[in-house]
CSV table of C-alpha atoms in Angstrom, one decimal:
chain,number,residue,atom,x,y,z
A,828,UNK,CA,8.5,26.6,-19.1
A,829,UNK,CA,4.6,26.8,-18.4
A,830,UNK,CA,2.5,25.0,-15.9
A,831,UNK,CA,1.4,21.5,-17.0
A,832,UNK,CA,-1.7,20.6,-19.1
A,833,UNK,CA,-3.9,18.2,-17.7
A,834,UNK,CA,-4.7,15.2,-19.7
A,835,UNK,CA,-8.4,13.8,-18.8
A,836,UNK,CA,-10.0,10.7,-19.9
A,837,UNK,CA,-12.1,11.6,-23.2
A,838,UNK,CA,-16.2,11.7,-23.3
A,839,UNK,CA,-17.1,7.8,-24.4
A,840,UNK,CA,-18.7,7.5,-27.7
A,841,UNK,CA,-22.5,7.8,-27.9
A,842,UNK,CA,-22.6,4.1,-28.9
A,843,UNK,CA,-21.8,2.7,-25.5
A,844,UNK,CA,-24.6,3.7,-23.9
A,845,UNK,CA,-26.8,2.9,-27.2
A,846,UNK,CA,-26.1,-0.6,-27.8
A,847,UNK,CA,-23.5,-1.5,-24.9
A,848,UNK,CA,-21.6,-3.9,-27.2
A,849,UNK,CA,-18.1,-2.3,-26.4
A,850,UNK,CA,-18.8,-1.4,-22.8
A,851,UNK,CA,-19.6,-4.3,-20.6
A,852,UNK,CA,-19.0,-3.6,-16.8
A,853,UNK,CA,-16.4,-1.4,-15.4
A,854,UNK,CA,-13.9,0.1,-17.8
A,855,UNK,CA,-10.2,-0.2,-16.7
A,856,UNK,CA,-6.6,0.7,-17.3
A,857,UNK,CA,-5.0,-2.2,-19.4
A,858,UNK,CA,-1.5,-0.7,-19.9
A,859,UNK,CA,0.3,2.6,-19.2
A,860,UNK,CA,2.4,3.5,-21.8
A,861,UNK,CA,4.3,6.6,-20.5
A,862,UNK,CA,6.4,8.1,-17.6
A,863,UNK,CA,7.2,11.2,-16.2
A,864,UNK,CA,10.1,12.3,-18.3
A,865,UNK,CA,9.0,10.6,-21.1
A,866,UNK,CA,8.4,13.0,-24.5
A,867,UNK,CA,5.3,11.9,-26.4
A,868,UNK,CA,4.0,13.4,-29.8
A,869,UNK,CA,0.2,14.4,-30.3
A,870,UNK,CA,-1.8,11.1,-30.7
A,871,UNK,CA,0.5,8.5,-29.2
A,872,UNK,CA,-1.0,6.4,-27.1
A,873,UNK,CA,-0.9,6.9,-23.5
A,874,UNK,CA,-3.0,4.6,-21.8
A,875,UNK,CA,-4.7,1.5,-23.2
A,876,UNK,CA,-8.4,0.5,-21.5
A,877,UNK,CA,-9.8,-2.4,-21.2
A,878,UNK,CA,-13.9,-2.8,-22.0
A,879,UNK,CA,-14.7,-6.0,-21.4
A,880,UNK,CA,-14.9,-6.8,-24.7
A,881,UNK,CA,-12.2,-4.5,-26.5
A,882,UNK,CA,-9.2,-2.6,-25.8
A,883,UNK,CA,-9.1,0.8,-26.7
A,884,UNK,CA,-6.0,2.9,-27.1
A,885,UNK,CA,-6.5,7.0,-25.5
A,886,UNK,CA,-4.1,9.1,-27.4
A,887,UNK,CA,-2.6,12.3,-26.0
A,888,UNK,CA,-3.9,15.5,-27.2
A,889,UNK,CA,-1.1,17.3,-27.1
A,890,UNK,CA,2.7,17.0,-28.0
A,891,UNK,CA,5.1,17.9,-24.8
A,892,UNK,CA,7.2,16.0,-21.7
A,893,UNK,CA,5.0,14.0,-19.5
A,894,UNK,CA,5.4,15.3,-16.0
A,895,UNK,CA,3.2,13.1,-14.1
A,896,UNK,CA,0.9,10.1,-14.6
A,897,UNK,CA,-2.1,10.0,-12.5
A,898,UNK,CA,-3.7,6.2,-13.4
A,899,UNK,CA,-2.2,2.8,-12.7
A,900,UNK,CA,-2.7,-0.9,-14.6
A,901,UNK,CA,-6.0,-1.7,-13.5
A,902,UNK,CA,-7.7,1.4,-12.0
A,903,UNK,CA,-11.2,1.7,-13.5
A,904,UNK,CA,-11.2,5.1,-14.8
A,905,UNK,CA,-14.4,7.1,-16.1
A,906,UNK,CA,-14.8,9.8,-18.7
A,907,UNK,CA,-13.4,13.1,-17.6
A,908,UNK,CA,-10.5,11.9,-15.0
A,909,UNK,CA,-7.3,13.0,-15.2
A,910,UNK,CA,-4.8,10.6,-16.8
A,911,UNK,CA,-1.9,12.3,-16.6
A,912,UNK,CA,0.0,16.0,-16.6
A,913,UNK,CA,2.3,17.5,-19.7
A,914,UNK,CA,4.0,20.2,-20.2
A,915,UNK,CA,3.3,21.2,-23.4
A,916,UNK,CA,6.2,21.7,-26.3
């Protein structure tokens, strides 16, 4: 078994700062889908956010055992923080 993979928040989409329809105020965490322990595939969802005016789910990048989560229900969270660890499969 290797070391974990860190799983950061992706780069928002150009848009947001463009137009600022999606992203109005701080952007939170909604829901946290996973656990430690728990297996995930690539592109489940992980962690849903919460805009302000739409909920967006982040998918993981990478198929493996989630080892630790590093975000809670309503933490804002900004592009580039880590959401969680995984060892990858």
């Amino acid at each position: 078994m290797g070391s974990p993979v860190v799983i950061k928040m992706p780069k928002y989409p150009e848009c947001w700062t463009a137009c600022g329809n999606c992203a109005n105020g701080d952007i939170v965490v909604q829901s946290v889908l996973v656990s430690p322990g728990d297996k995930v595939k690539r592109d489940d969802t992980i962690i849903v956010l919460e805009t302000g005016k739409v909920a967006i789910d982040i998918p993981s990048p990478y198929e493996g055992t989630i080892t630790e989560v590093c975000v809670q229900e309503f933490d804002p969270i900004d592009q580039g923080e880590v959401i969680a660890l995984i060892e990858v499969a």
